[in-house]
PDB file of C-alpha atoms (C1' of nucleotides) in Angstrom:
ATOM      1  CA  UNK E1102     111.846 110.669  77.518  1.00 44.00           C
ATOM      2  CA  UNK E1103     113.623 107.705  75.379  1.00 56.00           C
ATOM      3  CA  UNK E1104     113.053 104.971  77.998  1.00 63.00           C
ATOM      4  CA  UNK E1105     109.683 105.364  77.711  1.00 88.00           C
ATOM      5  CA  UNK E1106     109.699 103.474  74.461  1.00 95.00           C
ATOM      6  CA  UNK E1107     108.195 100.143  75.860  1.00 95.00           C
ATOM      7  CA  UNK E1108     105.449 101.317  77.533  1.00 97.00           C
ATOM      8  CA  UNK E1109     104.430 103.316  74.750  1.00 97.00           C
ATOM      9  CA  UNK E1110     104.838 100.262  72.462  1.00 97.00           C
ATOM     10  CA  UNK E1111     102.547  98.437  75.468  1.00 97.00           C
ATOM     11  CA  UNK E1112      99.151  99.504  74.376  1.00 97.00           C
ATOM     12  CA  UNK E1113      97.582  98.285  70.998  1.00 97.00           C
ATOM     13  CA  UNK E1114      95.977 101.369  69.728  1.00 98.00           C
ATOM     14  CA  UNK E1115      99.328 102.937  69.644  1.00 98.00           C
ATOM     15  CA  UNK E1116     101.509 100.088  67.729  1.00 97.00           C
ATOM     16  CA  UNK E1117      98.275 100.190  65.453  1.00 97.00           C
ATOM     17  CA  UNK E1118      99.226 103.574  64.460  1.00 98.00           C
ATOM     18  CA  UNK E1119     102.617 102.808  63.942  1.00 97.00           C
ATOM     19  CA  UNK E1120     101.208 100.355  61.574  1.00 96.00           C
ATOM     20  CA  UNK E1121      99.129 102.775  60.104  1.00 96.00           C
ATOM     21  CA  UNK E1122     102.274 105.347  59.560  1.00 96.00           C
ATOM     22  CA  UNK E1123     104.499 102.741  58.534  1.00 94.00           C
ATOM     23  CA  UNK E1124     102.596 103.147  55.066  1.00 93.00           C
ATOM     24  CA  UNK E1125     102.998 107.012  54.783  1.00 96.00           C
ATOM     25  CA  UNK E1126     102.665 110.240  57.222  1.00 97.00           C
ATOM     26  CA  UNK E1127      99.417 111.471  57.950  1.00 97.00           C
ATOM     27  CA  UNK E1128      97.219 113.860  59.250  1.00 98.00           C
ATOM     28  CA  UNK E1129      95.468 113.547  62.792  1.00 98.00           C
ATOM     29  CA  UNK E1130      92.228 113.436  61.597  1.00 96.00           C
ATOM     30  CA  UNK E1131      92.580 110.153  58.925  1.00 96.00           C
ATOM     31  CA  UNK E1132      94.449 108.095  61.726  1.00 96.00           C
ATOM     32  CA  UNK E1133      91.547 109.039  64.241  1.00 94.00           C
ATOM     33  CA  UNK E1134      89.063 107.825  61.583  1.00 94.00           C
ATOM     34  CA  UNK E1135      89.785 104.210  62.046  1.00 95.00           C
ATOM     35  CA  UNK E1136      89.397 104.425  65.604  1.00 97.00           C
ATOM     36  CA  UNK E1137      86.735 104.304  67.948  1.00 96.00           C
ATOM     37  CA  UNK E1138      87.653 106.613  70.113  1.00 97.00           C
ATOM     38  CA  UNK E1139      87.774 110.341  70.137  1.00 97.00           C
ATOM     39  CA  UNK E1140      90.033 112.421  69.009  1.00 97.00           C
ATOM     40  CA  UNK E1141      91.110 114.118  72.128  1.00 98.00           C
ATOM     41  CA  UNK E1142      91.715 110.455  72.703  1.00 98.00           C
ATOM     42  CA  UNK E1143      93.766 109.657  70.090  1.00 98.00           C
ATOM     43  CA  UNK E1144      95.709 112.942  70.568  1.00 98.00           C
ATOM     44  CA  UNK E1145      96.455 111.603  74.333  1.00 98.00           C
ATOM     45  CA  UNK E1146      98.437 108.801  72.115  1.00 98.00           C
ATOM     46  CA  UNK E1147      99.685 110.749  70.112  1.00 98.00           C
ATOM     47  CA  UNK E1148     101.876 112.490  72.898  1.00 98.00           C
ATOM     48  CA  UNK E1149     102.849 109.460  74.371  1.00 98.00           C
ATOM     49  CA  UNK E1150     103.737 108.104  70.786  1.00 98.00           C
ATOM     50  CA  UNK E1151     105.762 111.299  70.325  1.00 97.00           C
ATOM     51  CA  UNK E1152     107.489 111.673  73.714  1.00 96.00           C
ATOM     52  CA  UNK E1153     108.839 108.689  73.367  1.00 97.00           C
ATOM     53  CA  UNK E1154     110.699 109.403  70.070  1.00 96.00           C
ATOM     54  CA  UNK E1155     108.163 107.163  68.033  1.00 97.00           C
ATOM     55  CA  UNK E1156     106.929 109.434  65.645  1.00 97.00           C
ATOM     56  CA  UNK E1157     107.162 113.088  64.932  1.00 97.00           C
ATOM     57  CA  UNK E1158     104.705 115.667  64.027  1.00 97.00           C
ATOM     58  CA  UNK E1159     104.709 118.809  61.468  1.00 97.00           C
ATOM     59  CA  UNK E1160     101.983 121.017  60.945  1.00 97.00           C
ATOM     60  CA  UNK E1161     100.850 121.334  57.365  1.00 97.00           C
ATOM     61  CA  UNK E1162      98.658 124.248  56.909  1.00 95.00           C
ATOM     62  CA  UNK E1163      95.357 123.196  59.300  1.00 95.00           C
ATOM     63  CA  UNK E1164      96.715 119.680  59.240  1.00 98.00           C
ATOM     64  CA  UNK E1165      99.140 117.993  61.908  1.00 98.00           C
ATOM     65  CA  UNK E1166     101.188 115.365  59.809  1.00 98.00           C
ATOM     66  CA  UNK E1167     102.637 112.492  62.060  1.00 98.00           C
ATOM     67  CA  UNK E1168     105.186 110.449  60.395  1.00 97.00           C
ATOM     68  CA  UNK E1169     107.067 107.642  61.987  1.00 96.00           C
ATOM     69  CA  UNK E1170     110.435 108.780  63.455  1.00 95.00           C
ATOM     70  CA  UNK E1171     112.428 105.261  61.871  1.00 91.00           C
ATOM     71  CA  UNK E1172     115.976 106.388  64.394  1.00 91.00           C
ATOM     72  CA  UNK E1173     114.359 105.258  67.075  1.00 90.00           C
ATOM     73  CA  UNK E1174     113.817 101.843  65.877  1.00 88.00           C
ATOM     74  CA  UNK E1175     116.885 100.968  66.150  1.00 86.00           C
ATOM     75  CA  UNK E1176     117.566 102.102  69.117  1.00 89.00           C
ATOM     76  CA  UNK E1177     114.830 100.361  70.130  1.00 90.00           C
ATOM     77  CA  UNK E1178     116.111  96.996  68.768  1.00 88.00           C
ATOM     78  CA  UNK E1179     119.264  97.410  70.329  1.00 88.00           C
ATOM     79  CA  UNK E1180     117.364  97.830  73.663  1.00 91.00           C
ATOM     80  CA  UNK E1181     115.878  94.440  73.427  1.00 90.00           C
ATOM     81  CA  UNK E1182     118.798  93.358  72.384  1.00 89.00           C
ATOM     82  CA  UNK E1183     120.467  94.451  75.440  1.00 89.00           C
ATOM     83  CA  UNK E1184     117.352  92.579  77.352  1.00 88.00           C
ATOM     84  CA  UNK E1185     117.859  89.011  75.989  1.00 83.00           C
ATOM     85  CA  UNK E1186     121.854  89.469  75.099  1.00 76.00           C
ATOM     86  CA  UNK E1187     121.677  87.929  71.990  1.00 56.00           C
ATOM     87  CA  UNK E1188     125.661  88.482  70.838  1.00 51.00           C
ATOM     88  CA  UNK E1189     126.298  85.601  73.194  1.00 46.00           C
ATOM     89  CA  UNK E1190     129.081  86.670  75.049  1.00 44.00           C
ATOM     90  CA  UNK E1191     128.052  83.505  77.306  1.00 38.00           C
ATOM     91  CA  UNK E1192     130.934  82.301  79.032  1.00 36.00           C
ATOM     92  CA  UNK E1193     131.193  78.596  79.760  1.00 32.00           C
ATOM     93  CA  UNK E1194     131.578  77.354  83.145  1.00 25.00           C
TER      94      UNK E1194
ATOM     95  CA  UNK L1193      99.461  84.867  76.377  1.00 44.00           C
ATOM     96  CA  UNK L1194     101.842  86.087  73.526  1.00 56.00           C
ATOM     97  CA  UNK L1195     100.644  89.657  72.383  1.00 63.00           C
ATOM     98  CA  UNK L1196     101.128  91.178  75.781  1.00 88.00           C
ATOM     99  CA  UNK L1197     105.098  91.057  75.383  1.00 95.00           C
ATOM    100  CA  UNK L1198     105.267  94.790  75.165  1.00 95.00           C
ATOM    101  CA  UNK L1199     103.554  94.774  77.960  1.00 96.00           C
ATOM    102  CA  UNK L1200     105.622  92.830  79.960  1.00 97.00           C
ATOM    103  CA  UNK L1201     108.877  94.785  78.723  1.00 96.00           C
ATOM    104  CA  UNK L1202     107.364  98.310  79.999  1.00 97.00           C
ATOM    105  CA  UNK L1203     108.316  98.159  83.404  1.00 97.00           C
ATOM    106  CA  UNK L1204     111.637  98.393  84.734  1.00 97.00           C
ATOM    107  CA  UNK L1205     111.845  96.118  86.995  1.00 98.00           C
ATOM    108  CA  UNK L1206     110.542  93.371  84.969  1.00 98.00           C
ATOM    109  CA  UNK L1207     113.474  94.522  82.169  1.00 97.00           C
ATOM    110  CA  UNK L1208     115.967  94.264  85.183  1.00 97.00           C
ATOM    111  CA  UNK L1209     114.968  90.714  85.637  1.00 98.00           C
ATOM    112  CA  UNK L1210     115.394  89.720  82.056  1.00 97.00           C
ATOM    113  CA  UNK L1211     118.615  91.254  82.248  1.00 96.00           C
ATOM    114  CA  UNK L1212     119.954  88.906  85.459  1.00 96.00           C
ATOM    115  CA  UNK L1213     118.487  85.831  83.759  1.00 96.00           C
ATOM    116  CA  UNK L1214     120.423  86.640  80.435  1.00 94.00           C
ATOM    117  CA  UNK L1215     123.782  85.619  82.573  1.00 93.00           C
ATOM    118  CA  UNK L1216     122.246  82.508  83.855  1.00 96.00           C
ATOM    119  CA  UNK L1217     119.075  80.913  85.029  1.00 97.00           C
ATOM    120  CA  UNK L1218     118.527  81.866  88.861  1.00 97.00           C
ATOM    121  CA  UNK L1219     116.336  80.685  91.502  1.00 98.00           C
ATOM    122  CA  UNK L1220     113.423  83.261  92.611  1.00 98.00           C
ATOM    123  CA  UNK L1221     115.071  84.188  95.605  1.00 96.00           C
ATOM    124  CA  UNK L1222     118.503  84.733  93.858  1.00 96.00           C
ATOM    125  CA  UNK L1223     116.434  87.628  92.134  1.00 96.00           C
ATOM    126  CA  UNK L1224     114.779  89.120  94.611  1.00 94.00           C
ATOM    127  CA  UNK L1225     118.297  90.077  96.641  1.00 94.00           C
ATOM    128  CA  UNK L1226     118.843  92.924  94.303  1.00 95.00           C
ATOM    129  CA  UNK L1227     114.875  94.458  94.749  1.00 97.00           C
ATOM    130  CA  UNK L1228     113.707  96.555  96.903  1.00 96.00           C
ATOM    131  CA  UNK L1229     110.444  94.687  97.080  1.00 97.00           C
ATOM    132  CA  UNK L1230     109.206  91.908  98.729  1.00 97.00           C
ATOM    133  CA  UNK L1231     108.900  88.159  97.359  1.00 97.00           C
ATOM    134  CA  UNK L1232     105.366  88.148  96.892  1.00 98.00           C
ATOM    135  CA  UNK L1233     105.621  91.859  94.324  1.00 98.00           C
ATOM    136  CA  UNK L1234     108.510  89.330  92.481  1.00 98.00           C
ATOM    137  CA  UNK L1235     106.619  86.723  92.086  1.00 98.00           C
ATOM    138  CA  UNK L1236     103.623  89.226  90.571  1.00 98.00           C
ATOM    139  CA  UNK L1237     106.735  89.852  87.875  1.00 98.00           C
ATOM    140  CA  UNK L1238     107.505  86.448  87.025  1.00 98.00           C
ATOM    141  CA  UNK L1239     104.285  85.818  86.374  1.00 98.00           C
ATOM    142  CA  UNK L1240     103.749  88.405  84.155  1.00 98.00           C
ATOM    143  CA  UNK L1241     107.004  87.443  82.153  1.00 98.00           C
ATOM    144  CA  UNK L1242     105.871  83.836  82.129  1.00 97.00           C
ATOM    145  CA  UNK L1243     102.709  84.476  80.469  1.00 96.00           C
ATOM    146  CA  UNK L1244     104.198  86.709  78.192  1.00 97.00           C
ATOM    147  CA  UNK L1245     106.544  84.042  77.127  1.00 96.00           C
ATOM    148  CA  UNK L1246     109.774  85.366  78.068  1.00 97.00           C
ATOM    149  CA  UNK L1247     110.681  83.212  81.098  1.00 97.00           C
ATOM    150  CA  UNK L1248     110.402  79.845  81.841  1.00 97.00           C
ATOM    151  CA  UNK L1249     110.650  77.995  85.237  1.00 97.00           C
ATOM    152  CA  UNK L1250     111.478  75.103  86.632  1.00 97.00           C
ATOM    153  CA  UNK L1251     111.391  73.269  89.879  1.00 97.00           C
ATOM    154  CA  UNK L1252     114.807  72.085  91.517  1.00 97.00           C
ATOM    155  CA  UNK L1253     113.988  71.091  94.935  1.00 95.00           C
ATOM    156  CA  UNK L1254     113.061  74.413  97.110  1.00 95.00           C
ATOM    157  CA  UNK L1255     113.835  77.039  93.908  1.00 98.00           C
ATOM    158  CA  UNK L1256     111.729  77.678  91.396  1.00 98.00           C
ATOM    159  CA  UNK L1257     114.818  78.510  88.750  1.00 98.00           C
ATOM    160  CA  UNK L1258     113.940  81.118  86.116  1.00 98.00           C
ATOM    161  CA  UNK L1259     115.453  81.432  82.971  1.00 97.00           C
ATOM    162  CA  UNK L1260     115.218  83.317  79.569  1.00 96.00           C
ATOM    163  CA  UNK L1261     113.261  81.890  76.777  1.00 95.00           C
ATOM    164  CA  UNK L1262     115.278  83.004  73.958  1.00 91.00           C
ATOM    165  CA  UNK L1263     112.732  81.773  71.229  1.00 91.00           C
ATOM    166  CA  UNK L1264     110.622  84.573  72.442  1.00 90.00           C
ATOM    167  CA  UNK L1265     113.017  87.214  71.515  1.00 88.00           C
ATOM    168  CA  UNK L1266     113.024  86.188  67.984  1.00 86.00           C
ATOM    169  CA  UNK L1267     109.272  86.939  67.708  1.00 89.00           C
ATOM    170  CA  UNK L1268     109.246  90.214  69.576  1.00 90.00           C
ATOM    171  CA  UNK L1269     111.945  91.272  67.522  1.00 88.00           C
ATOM    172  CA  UNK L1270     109.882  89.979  64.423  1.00 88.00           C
ATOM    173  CA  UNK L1271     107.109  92.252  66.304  1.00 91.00           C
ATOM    174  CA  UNK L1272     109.098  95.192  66.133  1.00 90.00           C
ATOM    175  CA  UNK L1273     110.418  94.726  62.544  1.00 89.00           C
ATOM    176  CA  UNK L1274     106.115  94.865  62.038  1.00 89.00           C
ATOM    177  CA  UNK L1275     105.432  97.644  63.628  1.00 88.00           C
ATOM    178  CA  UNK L1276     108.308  99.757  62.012  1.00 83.00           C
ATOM    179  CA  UNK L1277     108.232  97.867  57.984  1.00 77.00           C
ATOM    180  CA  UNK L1278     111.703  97.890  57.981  1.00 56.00           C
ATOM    181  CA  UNK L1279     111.777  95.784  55.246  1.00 51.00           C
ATOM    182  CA  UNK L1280     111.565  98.739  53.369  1.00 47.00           C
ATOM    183  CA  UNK L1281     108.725  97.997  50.630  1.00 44.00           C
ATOM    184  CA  UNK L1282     107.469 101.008  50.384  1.00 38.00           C
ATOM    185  CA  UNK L1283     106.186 101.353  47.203  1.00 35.00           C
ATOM    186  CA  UNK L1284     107.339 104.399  45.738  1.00 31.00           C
ATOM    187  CA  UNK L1285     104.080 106.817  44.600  1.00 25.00           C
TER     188      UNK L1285
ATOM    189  C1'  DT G 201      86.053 139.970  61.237  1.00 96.37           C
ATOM    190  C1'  DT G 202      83.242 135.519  61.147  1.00 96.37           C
ATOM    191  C1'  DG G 203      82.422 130.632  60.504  1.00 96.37           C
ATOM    192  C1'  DA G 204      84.157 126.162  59.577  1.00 96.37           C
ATOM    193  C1'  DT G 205      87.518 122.656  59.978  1.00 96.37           C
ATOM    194  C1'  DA G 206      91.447 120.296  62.473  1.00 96.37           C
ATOM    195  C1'  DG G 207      93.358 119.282  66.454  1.00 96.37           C
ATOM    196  C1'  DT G 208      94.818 119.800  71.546  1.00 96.37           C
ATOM    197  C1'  DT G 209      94.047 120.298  76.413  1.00 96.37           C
ATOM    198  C1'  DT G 210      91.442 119.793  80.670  1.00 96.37           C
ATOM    199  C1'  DG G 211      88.725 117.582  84.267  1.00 96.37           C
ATOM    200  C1'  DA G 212      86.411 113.708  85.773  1.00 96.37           C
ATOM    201  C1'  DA G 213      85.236 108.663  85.791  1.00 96.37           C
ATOM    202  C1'  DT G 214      86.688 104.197  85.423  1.00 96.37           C
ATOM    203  C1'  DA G 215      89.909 100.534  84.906  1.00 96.37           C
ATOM    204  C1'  DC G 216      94.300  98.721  85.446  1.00 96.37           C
ATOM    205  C1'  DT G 217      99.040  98.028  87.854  1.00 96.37           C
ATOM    206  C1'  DA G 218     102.401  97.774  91.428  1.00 96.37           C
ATOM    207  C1'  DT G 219     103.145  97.109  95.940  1.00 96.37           C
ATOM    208  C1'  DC G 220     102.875  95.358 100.750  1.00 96.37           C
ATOM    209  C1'  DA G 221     101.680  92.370 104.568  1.00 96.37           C
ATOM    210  C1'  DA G 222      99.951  88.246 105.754  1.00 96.37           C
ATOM    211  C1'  DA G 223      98.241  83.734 104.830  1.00 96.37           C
ATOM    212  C1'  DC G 224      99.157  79.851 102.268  1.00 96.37           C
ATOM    213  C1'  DT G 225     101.740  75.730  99.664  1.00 96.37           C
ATOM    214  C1'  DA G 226     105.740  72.854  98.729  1.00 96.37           C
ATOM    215  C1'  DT G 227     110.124  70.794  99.647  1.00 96.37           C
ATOM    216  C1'  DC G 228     113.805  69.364 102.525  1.00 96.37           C
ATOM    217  C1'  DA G 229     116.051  67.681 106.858  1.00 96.37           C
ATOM    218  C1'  DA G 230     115.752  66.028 111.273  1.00 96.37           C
TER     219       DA G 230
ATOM    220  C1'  DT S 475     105.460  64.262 112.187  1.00 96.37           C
ATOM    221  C1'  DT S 476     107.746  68.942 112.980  1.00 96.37           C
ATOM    222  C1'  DG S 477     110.390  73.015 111.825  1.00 96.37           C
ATOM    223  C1'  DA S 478     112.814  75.673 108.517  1.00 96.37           C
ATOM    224  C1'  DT S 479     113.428  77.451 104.003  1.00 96.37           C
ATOM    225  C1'  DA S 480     111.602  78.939  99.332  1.00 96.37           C
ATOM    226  C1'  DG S 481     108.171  80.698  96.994  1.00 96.37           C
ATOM    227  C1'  DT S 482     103.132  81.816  95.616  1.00 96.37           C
ATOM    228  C1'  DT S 483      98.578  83.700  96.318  1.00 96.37           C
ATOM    229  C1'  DT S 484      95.273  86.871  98.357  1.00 96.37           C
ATOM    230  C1'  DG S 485      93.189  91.221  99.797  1.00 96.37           C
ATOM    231  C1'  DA S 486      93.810  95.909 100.315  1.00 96.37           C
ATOM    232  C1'  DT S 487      95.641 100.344  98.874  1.00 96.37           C
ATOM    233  C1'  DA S 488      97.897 103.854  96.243  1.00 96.37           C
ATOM    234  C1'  DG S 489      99.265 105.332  91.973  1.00 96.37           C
ATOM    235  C1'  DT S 490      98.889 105.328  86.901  1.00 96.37           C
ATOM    236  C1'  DA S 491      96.417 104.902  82.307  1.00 96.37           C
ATOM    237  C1'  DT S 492      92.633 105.151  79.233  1.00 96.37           C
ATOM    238  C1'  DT S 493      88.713 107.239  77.939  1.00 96.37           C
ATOM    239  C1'  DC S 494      85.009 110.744  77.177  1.00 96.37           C
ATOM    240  C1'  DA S 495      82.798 115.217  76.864  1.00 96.37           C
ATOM    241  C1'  DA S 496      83.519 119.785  76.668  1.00 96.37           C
ATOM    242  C1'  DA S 497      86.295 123.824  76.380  1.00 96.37           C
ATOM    243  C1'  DC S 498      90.010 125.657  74.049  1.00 96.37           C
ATOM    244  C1'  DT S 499      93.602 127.003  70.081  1.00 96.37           C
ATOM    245  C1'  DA S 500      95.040 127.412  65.295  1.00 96.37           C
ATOM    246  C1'  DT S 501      94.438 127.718  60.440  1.00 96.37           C
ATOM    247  C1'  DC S 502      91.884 128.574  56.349  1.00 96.37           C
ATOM    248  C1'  DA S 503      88.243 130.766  53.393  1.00 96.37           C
ATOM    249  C1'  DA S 504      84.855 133.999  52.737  1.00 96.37           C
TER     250       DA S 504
END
DNA sequence: TTGATAGTTTGAATACTATCAAACTATCAA
DNA sequence: TTGATAGTTTGATAGTATTCAAACTATCAA
């Protein structure tokens, strides 16, 4: 449920809605109108987006508002951190 | 050849194996000792991490030594800072 | 209520990925 | 050469992901 986070970040429709949410929260519908795809589609990314701790969701009247859940990105960064060690804690032979 | 990164980082075992090489470059068969899997499914990893950049390998007699390419990290982290805007410039409405 | 709008869920098709076993290539050592 | 070791590539299979169309749920407005 949090490890998840790279392959969600694997497919491009889903960083492009990060993108897109970066700039503000919004509703289902306006994301799904810059793709070409459906919307029961773009709902399956949503999930994935959401299970993995990406973004959240909040229903606003008939309107589900995703917004970008920032925490996570730094958790995240400190994962790929972890992955390439960059603190260099290299010992020398 | 340099988008699929995230790609490359959503499986586990290809994460494990960037995690080995952060000690020290190791030969393929080094690597394989601590998988349950056979050389051949390996060498299907390295591959993918190769084209995405985040190995390099080199020839030393028998081995084929792989080992981290750190300049790589510095654009998937860039990456990540993209998809997230953590630069903050949201412009306030 | 009913109808309209917004979105999710389901079931099926297709495409992609991971894995294995086996065949293959490359280097070293005799 | 030949044999042994190290690793890659290939072909097949099983599992997973993406996608669509269609059925479903929820909210609002009359």
């Amino acid at each position: 449920m949090s490890q998840d986070v790279f392959k969600a970040l694997s497919d491009p429709t889903r960083r492009e809605i990060l993108r897109m949410l970066r700039k503000r929260p919004m509703p289902a519908g306006e994301l799904s109108e810059v793709f070409a795809m459906t919307k029961g589609s773009l709902s399956h990314h949503f999930n994935i987006l959401k299970n993995a701790g990406l973004v959240r969701c909040e229903r606003r009247g008939q309107f589900q508002v995703y917004s970008l859940n920032t925490s996570v990105f730094e958790e995240t960064l400190a994962m790929l951190v972890d992955l390439f060690g960059s603190e260099r804690k290299r010992k020398r032979s």
